[in-house]
mmCIF file of C-alpha atoms in Angstrom:
data_model
loop_
_atom_site.group_PDB
_atom_site.id
_atom_site.type_symbol
_atom_site.label_atom_id
_atom_site.label_comp_id
_atom_site.label_asym_id
_atom_site.label_seq_id
_atom_site.Cartn_x
_atom_site.Cartn_y
_atom_site.Cartn_z
ATOM 1 C CA MET A 1 13.401 -13.192 24.917
ATOM 2 C CA GLY A 2 15.753 -14.569 27.583
ATOM 3 C CA GLY A 3 17.853 -12.495 29.859
ATOM 4 C CA ASP A 4 21.209 -12.297 31.697
ATOM 5 C CA ALA A 5 21.836 -13.911 35.038
ATOM 6 C CA VAL A 6 22.578 -11.454 37.857
ATOM 7 C CA GLY A 7 23.193 -13.435 40.977
ATOM 8 C CA ASP A 8 19.820 -14.777 42.105
ATOM 9 C CA TYR A 9 18.002 -12.755 39.406
ATOM 10 C CA GLU A 10 17.536 -12.737 35.642
ATOM 11 C CA LEU A 11 17.511 -9.331 33.866
ATOM 12 C CA GLU A 12 15.835 -8.801 30.525
ATOM 13 C CA HIS A 13 16.786 -5.513 28.940
ATOM 14 C CA GLN A 14 16.613 -3.524 25.663
ATOM 15 C CA HIS A 15 16.897 0.070 24.726
ATOM 16 C CA GLY A 16 16.284 2.336 21.722
ATOM 17 C CA LYS A 17 14.587 5.447 20.383
ATOM 18 C CA ALA A 18 10.847 5.904 19.778
ATOM 19 C CA ARG A 19 8.806 8.317 17.673
ATOM 20 C CA VAL A 20 11.632 9.298 15.385
ATOM 21 C CA ARG A 21 9.783 11.292 12.747
ATOM 22 C CA VAL A 22 11.300 11.532 9.303
ATOM 23 C CA ALA A 23 10.030 12.658 5.913
ATOM 24 C CA ARG A 24 11.703 11.666 2.684
ATOM 25 C CA VAL A 25 11.217 13.150 -0.747
ATOM 26 C CA TRP A 26 12.557 11.482 -3.846
ATOM 27 C CA ARG A 27 12.735 13.752 -6.853
ATOM 28 C CA GLU A 28 12.232 11.409 -9.838
ATOM 29 C CA GLY A 29 12.260 13.947 -12.668
ATOM 30 C CA ASN A 30 9.259 16.217 -12.507
ATOM 31 C CA SER A 31 7.418 13.700 -10.349
ATOM 32 C CA HIS A 32 8.156 13.731 -6.646
ATOM 33 C CA VAL A 33 7.502 10.807 -4.133
ATOM 34 C CA MET A 34 7.024 11.737 -0.576
ATOM 35 C CA VAL A 35 6.575 9.688 2.634
ATOM 36 C CA GLU A 36 6.366 10.496 6.277
ATOM 37 C CA TRP A 37 7.273 7.880 8.813
ATOM 38 C CA SER A 38 7.388 7.584 12.630
ATOM 39 C CA VAL A 39 10.030 5.041 13.599
ATOM 40 C CA ALA A 40 10.717 3.190 16.878
ATOM 41 C CA ILE A 41 13.876 1.115 17.219
ATOM 42 C CA SER A 42 14.743 -1.193 20.138
ATOM 43 C CA VAL A 43 17.927 -3.236 20.281
ATOM 44 C CA ARG A 44 18.938 -6.065 22.505
ATOM 45 C CA SER A 45 22.644 -6.067 23.285
ATOM 46 C CA LYS A 46 25.442 -7.398 25.429
ATOM 47 C CA SER A 47 25.231 -4.342 27.663
ATOM 48 C CA LEU A 48 24.454 -6.016 31.009
ATOM 49 C CA SER A 49 27.363 -4.030 32.661
ATOM 50 C CA ALA A 50 25.539 -0.804 31.875
ATOM 51 C CA TYR A 51 22.747 -1.854 34.328
ATOM 52 C CA THR A 52 24.751 -3.626 36.963
ATOM 53 C CA GLU A 53 27.994 -1.671 36.995
ATOM 54 C CA GLY A 54 27.271 1.694 35.248
ATOM 55 C CA ASP A 55 29.714 0.760 32.542
ATOM 56 C CA ASN A 56 28.426 2.134 29.120
ATOM 57 C CA THR A 57 31.161 0.742 26.796
ATOM 58 C CA ALA A 58 28.819 -1.700 25.197
ATOM 59 C CA VAL A 59 25.879 0.703 24.788
ATOM 60 C CA VAL A 60 24.776 2.181 21.473
ATOM 61 C CA ALA A 61 23.485 5.605 22.502
ATOM 62 C CA THR A 62 19.784 6.229 21.713
ATOM 63 C CA ASP A 63 20.867 9.499 20.129
ATOM 64 C CA THR A 64 23.015 7.442 17.711
ATOM 65 C CA ILE A 65 20.033 5.242 16.991
ATOM 66 C CA LYS A 66 18.003 8.366 16.170
ATOM 67 C CA ASN A 67 20.667 9.757 13.881
ATOM 68 C CA THR A 68 21.011 6.556 12.064
ATOM 69 C CA VAL A 69 17.387 6.782 10.908
ATOM 70 C CA TYR A 70 18.089 10.029 9.082
ATOM 71 C CA VAL A 71 21.466 8.856 7.629
ATOM 72 C CA LEU A 72 19.841 5.672 6.244
ATOM 73 C CA ALA A 73 16.891 7.647 4.865
ATOM 74 C CA LYS A 74 19.421 9.817 3.048
ATOM 75 C CA ARG A 75 21.235 6.849 1.561
ATOM 76 C CA CYS A 76 18.015 5.436 0.039
ATOM 77 C CA CYS A 77 18.538 6.584 -3.576
ATOM 78 C CA ARG A 78 15.292 5.257 -4.778
ATOM 79 C CA SER A 79 11.789 5.275 -3.286
ATOM 80 C CA LEU A 80 11.113 2.282 -1.079
ATOM 81 C CA SER A 81 8.427 0.861 1.254
ATOM 82 C CA LEU A 82 8.395 1.233 4.979
ATOM 83 C CA GLU A 83 8.882 -2.561 5.220
ATOM 84 C CA GLU A 84 12.154 -2.370 3.241
ATOM 85 C CA PHE A 85 13.331 0.640 5.276
ATOM 86 C CA GLY A 86 12.623 -1.376 8.534
ATOM 87 C CA VAL A 87 14.695 -4.285 7.161
ATOM 88 C CA MET A 88 17.460 -1.919 6.301
ATOM 89 C CA LEU A 89 17.515 -0.425 9.763
ATOM 90 C CA GLY A 90 17.428 -3.789 11.541
ATOM 91 C CA GLU A 91 20.197 -5.236 9.358
ATOM 92 C CA HIS A 92 22.323 -2.120 10.000
ATOM 93 C CA PHE A 93 22.244 -2.460 13.831
ATOM 94 C CA VAL A 94 22.916 -6.207 13.983
ATOM 95 C CA THR A 95 25.787 -6.021 11.413
ATOM 96 C CA THR A 96 27.390 -2.724 12.463
ATOM 97 C CA TYR A 97 27.617 -3.273 16.192
ATOM 98 C CA PRO A 98 29.049 -6.651 17.581
ATOM 99 C CA GLU A 99 27.306 -5.914 20.916
ATOM 100 C CA VAL A 100 23.846 -5.895 19.331
ATOM 101 C CA THR A 101 22.160 -9.336 19.130
ATOM 102 C CA GLU A 102 18.634 -8.415 17.937
ATOM 103 C CA ALA A 103 16.849 -5.328 16.601
ATOM 104 C CA HIS A 104 13.078 -4.578 16.515
ATOM 105 C CA VAL A 105 11.758 -1.823 14.273
ATOM 106 C CA SER A 106 8.207 -0.476 14.358
ATOM 107 C CA LEU A 107 7.113 1.897 11.718
ATOM 108 C CA ASN A 108 4.040 4.013 11.016
ATOM 109 C CA GLN A 109 3.394 5.810 7.734
ATOM 110 C CA ARG A 110 1.102 8.849 7.706
ATOM 111 C CA PRO A 111 -1.501 8.579 4.958
ATOM 112 C CA TRP A 112 -0.367 11.267 2.626
ATOM 113 C CA GLU A 113 -2.002 10.594 -0.771
ATOM 114 C CA ARG A 114 -1.126 12.050 -4.181
ATOM 115 C CA VAL A 115 -3.689 14.542 -5.329
ATOM 116 C CA SER A 116 -5.575 14.036 -8.604
ATOM 117 C CA ILE A 117 -6.992 17.118 -10.490
ATOM 118 C CA ASP A 118 -9.200 16.574 -13.437
ATOM 119 C CA GLY A 119 -8.349 12.868 -13.572
ATOM 120 C CA LEU A 120 -4.548 13.423 -13.530
ATOM 121 C CA GLN A 121 -2.169 12.837 -10.710
ATOM 122 C CA HIS A 122 -0.424 15.890 -9.542
ATOM 123 C CA GLU A 123 3.359 15.731 -9.876
ATOM 124 C CA HIS A 124 4.132 16.959 -6.393
ATOM 125 C CA GLY A 125 0.808 17.637 -4.677
ATOM 126 C CA TYR A 126 -0.411 15.501 -1.684
ATOM 127 C CA LYS A 127 -3.305 15.476 0.756
ATOM 128 C CA LEU A 128 -3.667 13.802 4.094
ATOM 129 C CA GLY A 129 -5.913 10.735 4.109
ATOM 130 C CA LEU A 130 -7.355 8.776 7.040
ATOM 131 C CA GLU A 131 -5.961 5.270 7.626
ATOM 132 C CA ASN A 132 -2.315 4.653 8.713
ATOM 133 C CA ARG A 133 0.038 2.045 7.313
ATOM 134 C CA THR A 134 2.151 0.036 9.771
ATOM 135 C CA ALA A 135 5.056 -2.400 9.761
ATOM 136 C CA GLU A 136 7.263 -4.252 12.271
ATOM 137 C CA VAL A 137 10.565 -5.889 11.529
ATOM 138 C CA HIS A 138 12.517 -8.238 13.890
ATOM 139 C CA THR A 139 16.033 -8.914 12.788
ATOM 140 C CA THR A 140 18.402 -11.366 14.482
ATOM 141 C CA LYS A 141 22.217 -11.638 14.489
ATOM 142 C CA ASP A 142 22.167 -14.059 11.538
ATOM 143 C CA GLY A 143 20.653 -11.402 9.389
ATOM 144 C CA LYS A 144 17.144 -12.954 9.178
ATOM 145 C CA SER A 145 14.243 -10.731 9.338
ATOM 146 C CA VAL A 146 10.610 -11.387 10.151
ATOM 147 C CA VAL A 147 8.272 -8.774 8.607
ATOM 148 C CA THR A 148 4.639 -7.964 9.593
ATOM 149 C CA ALA A 149 2.625 -5.206 8.004
ATOM 150 C CA GLY A 150 -0.707 -3.654 8.620
ATOM 151 C CA VAL A 151 -3.226 -0.910 8.474
ATOM 152 C CA SER A 152 -5.106 0.961 11.280
ATOM 153 C CA ASP A 153 -7.928 3.413 11.372
ATOM 154 C CA LEU A 154 -9.416 2.014 8.262
ATOM 155 C CA ARG A 155 -13.010 3.384 8.587
ATOM 156 C CA LEU A 156 -15.679 1.591 6.604
ATOM 157 C CA LEU A 157 -19.378 1.954 6.709
ATOM 158 C CA LYS A 158 -22.377 0.543 4.781
ATOM 159 C CA THR A 159 -25.897 1.813 5.375
ATOM 160 C CA THR A 160 -27.667 -1.528 4.775
ATOM 161 C CA LYS A 161 -27.079 -5.229 4.102
ATOM 162 C CA SER A 162 -26.202 -5.999 7.676
ATOM 163 C CA GLY A 163 -27.978 -7.816 10.464
ATOM 164 C CA PHE A 164 -27.625 -9.775 13.669
ATOM 165 C CA GLU A 165 -29.876 -12.589 14.769
ATOM 166 C CA GLY A 166 -29.967 -15.894 16.668
ATOM 167 C CA TYR A 167 -27.594 -14.984 19.557
ATOM 168 C CA ILE A 168 -27.968 -16.051 23.195
ATOM 169 C CA ARG A 169 -30.818 -14.236 24.955
ATOM 170 C CA ASP A 170 -31.355 -14.138 28.679
ATOM 171 C CA LYS A 171 -32.655 -11.784 31.248
ATOM 172 C CA TYR A 172 -29.859 -9.250 30.631
ATOM 173 C CA THR A 173 -30.307 -9.120 26.863
ATOM 174 C CA LEU A 174 -31.950 -5.850 25.607
ATOM 175 C CA LEU A 175 -30.751 -5.899 21.973
ATOM 176 C CA LEU A 176 -33.322 -6.568 19.439
ATOM 177 C CA GLU A 177 -32.657 -8.970 16.456
ATOM 178 C CA THR A 178 -32.528 -7.329 13.167
ATOM 179 C CA ARG A 179 -31.830 -7.931 9.482
ATOM 180 C CA GLU A 180 -31.490 -4.250 8.706
ATOM 181 C CA ARG A 181 -28.885 -2.133 10.266
ATOM 182 C CA MET A 182 -26.002 0.097 9.519
ATOM 183 C CA MET A 183 -22.525 -1.505 9.846
ATOM 184 C CA ALA A 184 -19.391 0.539 10.518
ATOM 185 C CA SER A 185 -16.009 -0.135 11.977
ATOM 186 C CA SER A 186 -12.528 1.356 12.504
ATOM 187 C CA ILE A 187 -10.506 -1.596 11.307
ATOM 188 C CA ARG A 188 -6.960 -2.554 12.436
ATOM 189 C CA SER A 189 -5.331 -5.391 10.521
ATOM 190 C CA VAL A 190 -1.885 -6.990 10.785
ATOM 191 C CA TRP A 191 -0.527 -9.630 8.379
ATOM 192 C CA ARG A 192 2.695 -11.639 8.625
ATOM 193 C CA TYR A 193 4.842 -12.499 5.645
ATOM 194 C CA SER A 194 6.272 -15.981 5.213
ATOM 195 C CA ARG A 195 8.599 -14.699 2.544
ATOM 196 C CA LYS A 196 9.426 -11.448 0.804
ATOM 197 C CA PRO A 197 7.007 -10.377 -1.895
ATOM 198 C CA SER A 198 8.204 -8.651 -5.082
ATOM 199 C CA ASP A 199 6.627 -5.454 -4.068
ATOM 200 C CA TYR A 200 5.484 -4.467 -0.499
ATOM 201 C CA ASN A 201 3.752 -1.433 -1.664
ATOM 202 C CA GLU A 202 1.706 -3.405 -4.199
ATOM 203 C CA VAL A 203 0.822 -6.005 -1.611
ATOM 204 C CA TYR A 204 -0.322 -3.330 0.832
ATOM 205 C CA ALA A 205 -2.577 -1.758 -1.828
ATOM 206 C CA THR A 206 -3.999 -5.160 -2.787
ATOM 207 C CA VAL A 207 -4.792 -6.134 0.841
ATOM 208 C CA ARG A 208 -6.547 -2.853 1.435
ATOM 209 C CA LYS A 209 -8.679 -3.406 -1.672
ATOM 210 C CA ILE A 210 -9.437 -6.931 -0.619
ATOM 211 C CA LEU A 211 -10.600 -5.776 2.915
ATOM 212 C CA GLU A 212 -12.791 -3.103 1.408
ATOM 213 C CA SER A 213 -14.316 -5.107 -1.413
ATOM 214 C CA THR A 214 -15.140 -8.014 0.961
ATOM 215 C CA PHE A 215 -16.652 -5.757 3.504
ATOM 216 C CA PHE A 216 -18.858 -3.927 0.946
ATOM 217 C CA GLY A 217 -19.579 -6.538 -1.747
ATOM 218 C CA PRO A 218 -20.322 -5.611 -5.348
ATOM 219 C CA CYS A 219 -21.071 -2.021 -6.176
ATOM 220 C CA LYS A 220 -24.681 -3.002 -7.244
ATOM 221 C CA GLY A 221 -26.449 -4.854 -4.523
ATOM 222 C CA GLY A 222 -23.546 -5.280 -2.132
ATOM 223 C CA VAL A 223 -23.414 -8.350 0.081
ATOM 224 C CA TYR A 224 -25.295 -9.315 3.291
ATOM 225 C CA SER A 225 -23.445 -9.542 6.558
ATOM 226 C CA PRO A 226 -25.045 -11.785 9.261
ATOM 227 C CA SER A 227 -22.496 -10.540 11.799
ATOM 228 C CA VAL A 228 -19.176 -8.694 12.197
ATOM 229 C CA GLN A 229 -17.662 -12.049 12.990
ATOM 230 C CA ASN A 230 -18.587 -13.559 9.637
ATOM 231 C CA THR A 231 -17.403 -10.525 7.710
ATOM 232 C CA LEU A 232 -14.108 -10.417 9.471
ATOM 233 C CA TYR A 233 -13.480 -14.171 8.731
ATOM 234 C CA LEU A 234 -14.348 -13.677 5.008
ATOM 235 C CA MET A 235 -11.983 -10.578 4.771
ATOM 236 C CA ALA A 236 -9.052 -12.586 6.232
ATOM 237 C CA LYS A 237 -9.747 -15.644 4.175
ATOM 238 C CA GLU A 238 -9.839 -13.616 0.975
ATOM 239 C CA VAL A 239 -6.430 -12.138 1.772
ATOM 240 C CA LEU A 240 -4.771 -15.619 2.291
ATOM 241 C CA LEU A 241 -6.436 -16.999 -0.824
ATOM 242 C CA ARG A 242 -5.076 -14.185 -3.072
ATOM 243 C CA ILE A 243 -1.718 -13.471 -1.618
ATOM 244 C CA PRO A 244 0.629 -16.580 -1.099
ATOM 245 C CA GLU A 245 3.374 -14.565 0.539
ATOM 246 C CA ILE A 246 1.104 -13.919 3.573
ATOM 247 C CA GLU A 247 0.964 -16.603 6.228
ATOM 248 C CA SER A 248 -1.535 -15.094 8.713
ATOM 249 C CA VAL A 249 -3.959 -12.186 9.028
ATOM 250 C CA TYR A 250 -5.196 -10.586 12.265
ATOM 251 C CA LEU A 251 -8.308 -8.300 12.276
ATOM 252 C CA ASN A 252 -9.752 -6.146 15.001
ATOM 253 C CA MET A 253 -13.114 -4.644 14.097
ATOM 254 C CA PRO A 254 -14.704 -2.600 16.845
ATOM 255 C CA ASN A 255 -18.322 -1.370 16.183
ATOM 256 C CA ILE A 256 -19.095 2.212 15.410
ATOM 257 C CA HIS A 257 -22.695 2.171 16.385
ATOM 258 C CA PHE A 258 -25.398 4.011 14.549
ATOM 259 C CA LEU A 259 -28.502 3.711 16.902
ATOM 260 C CA PRO A 260 -31.912 4.244 15.210
ATOM 261 C CA VAL A 261 -33.571 7.272 16.711
ATOM 262 C CA ASN A 262 -37.075 6.470 18.043
ATOM 263 C CA MET A 263 -39.264 9.187 19.663
ATOM 264 C CA PRO A 264 -42.885 7.988 19.584
ATOM 265 C CA ALA A 265 -43.994 10.490 22.173
ATOM 266 C CA ILE A 266 -43.625 13.386 19.819
ATOM 267 C CA GLY A 267 -45.675 11.770 17.072
ATOM 268 C CA VAL A 268 -42.881 11.534 14.436
ATOM 269 C CA GLU A 269 -42.143 8.183 12.909
ATOM 270 C CA PHE A 270 -38.472 7.333 12.321
ATOM 271 C CA LYS A 271 -37.826 4.409 10.091
ATOM 272 C CA ASP A 272 -34.153 3.510 9.330
ATOM 273 C CA ASP A 273 -33.412 7.107 8.310
ATOM 274 C CA VAL A 274 -32.110 9.045 11.402
ATOM 275 C CA TYR A 275 -29.504 7.643 13.756
ATOM 276 C CA LEU A 276 -27.444 8.585 16.855
ATOM 277 C CA PRO A 277 -23.745 7.853 16.082
ATOM 278 C CA THR A 278 -21.712 6.507 19.016
ATOM 279 C CA ASP A 279 -18.518 4.446 19.576
ATOM 280 C CA GLU A 280 -18.537 4.291 23.375
ATOM 281 C CA PRO A 281 -19.067 1.641 24.547
ATOM 282 C CA HIS A 282 -18.349 -0.409 21.462
ATOM 283 C CA GLY A 283 -18.234 -4.190 20.730
ATOM 284 C CA SER A 284 -14.681 -5.561 20.117
ATOM 285 C CA ILE A 285 -14.464 -8.389 17.611
ATOM 286 C CA GLU A 286 -11.009 -9.764 16.689
ATOM 287 C CA ALA A 287 -9.521 -12.909 15.253
ATOM 288 C CA LYS A 288 -6.418 -14.261 13.545
ATOM 289 C CA LEU A 289 -6.507 -16.583 10.579
ATOM 290 C CA SER A 290 -3.363 -18.624 9.672
ATOM 291 C CA ARG A 291 -2.472 -21.140 7.046
ATOM 292 C CA LYS A 292 -2.913 -24.659 8.518
ATOM 293 C CA GLU A 293 0.205 -26.064 6.892
ATOM 294 C CA LEU A 294 2.407 -23.373 8.348
ATOM 295 C CA ILE A 295 0.969 -24.030 11.872
ATOM 296 C CA THR A 296 1.547 -27.754 11.505
ATOM 297 C CA SER A 297 5.126 -27.290 10.362
ATOM 298 C CA LYS A 298 5.953 -25.248 13.440
ATOM 299 C CA LEU A 299 4.693 -27.810 15.954
#
């Protein structure tokens, strides 16, 4: 980041507005498009004197930052993705204010989904889903923006085709090896773009489908998972294989455990049919997969 010299010290500073909630409706004929976003904006600026001297002449007020979100949302005459809105916000702050050198915008989209009734999409009806869509945009004074996007709270579960064997065993190991267990996770994924795609919304939908289809496998038969680690790697690899605009994929896949119930003392045999759900404590498995040529080019 870098900071400003203050005598024998260096001061790094930024300011902004967080949790700015905005809903936007576009009325496109009889069909309406609606989104709800939570926006956090942080700007870095030449406002050292505000900290050291109490001189606010170079400060963009956080209230102004908040109001800008609503004004720019109003100016969007067509429906757009949260990534595009983040770029719009970042570019606004670095081009409008000479004092601002960088802008960082974080966005979260609530999972409102269009309702379908009897196989037809409702013109203006929505229901709240589960997973959240996310994006971050970092814009510098030269107008360049780095965009990352993601999904969180993507809860996936399969009742079979999962196991865990061959791991290190010592005197502290109680876990039994198995080739038959339930597998579930609340997935968080973040991917970074190397260039702008033709449609951020389409890429998001495609990545979500890739993550789900790789996790589950074919509808008939599924696919066996020897570990969460292997499934995570295959999910990230498939995203990079199918979407050239993405340069890296991060995945965090904590376990949601379903522990088989076993109560031999009461004379009832349980066999892979009754489970105790628990997510505390849970395993934490995470990794980031990047294109090798891009890593080499940055060295």
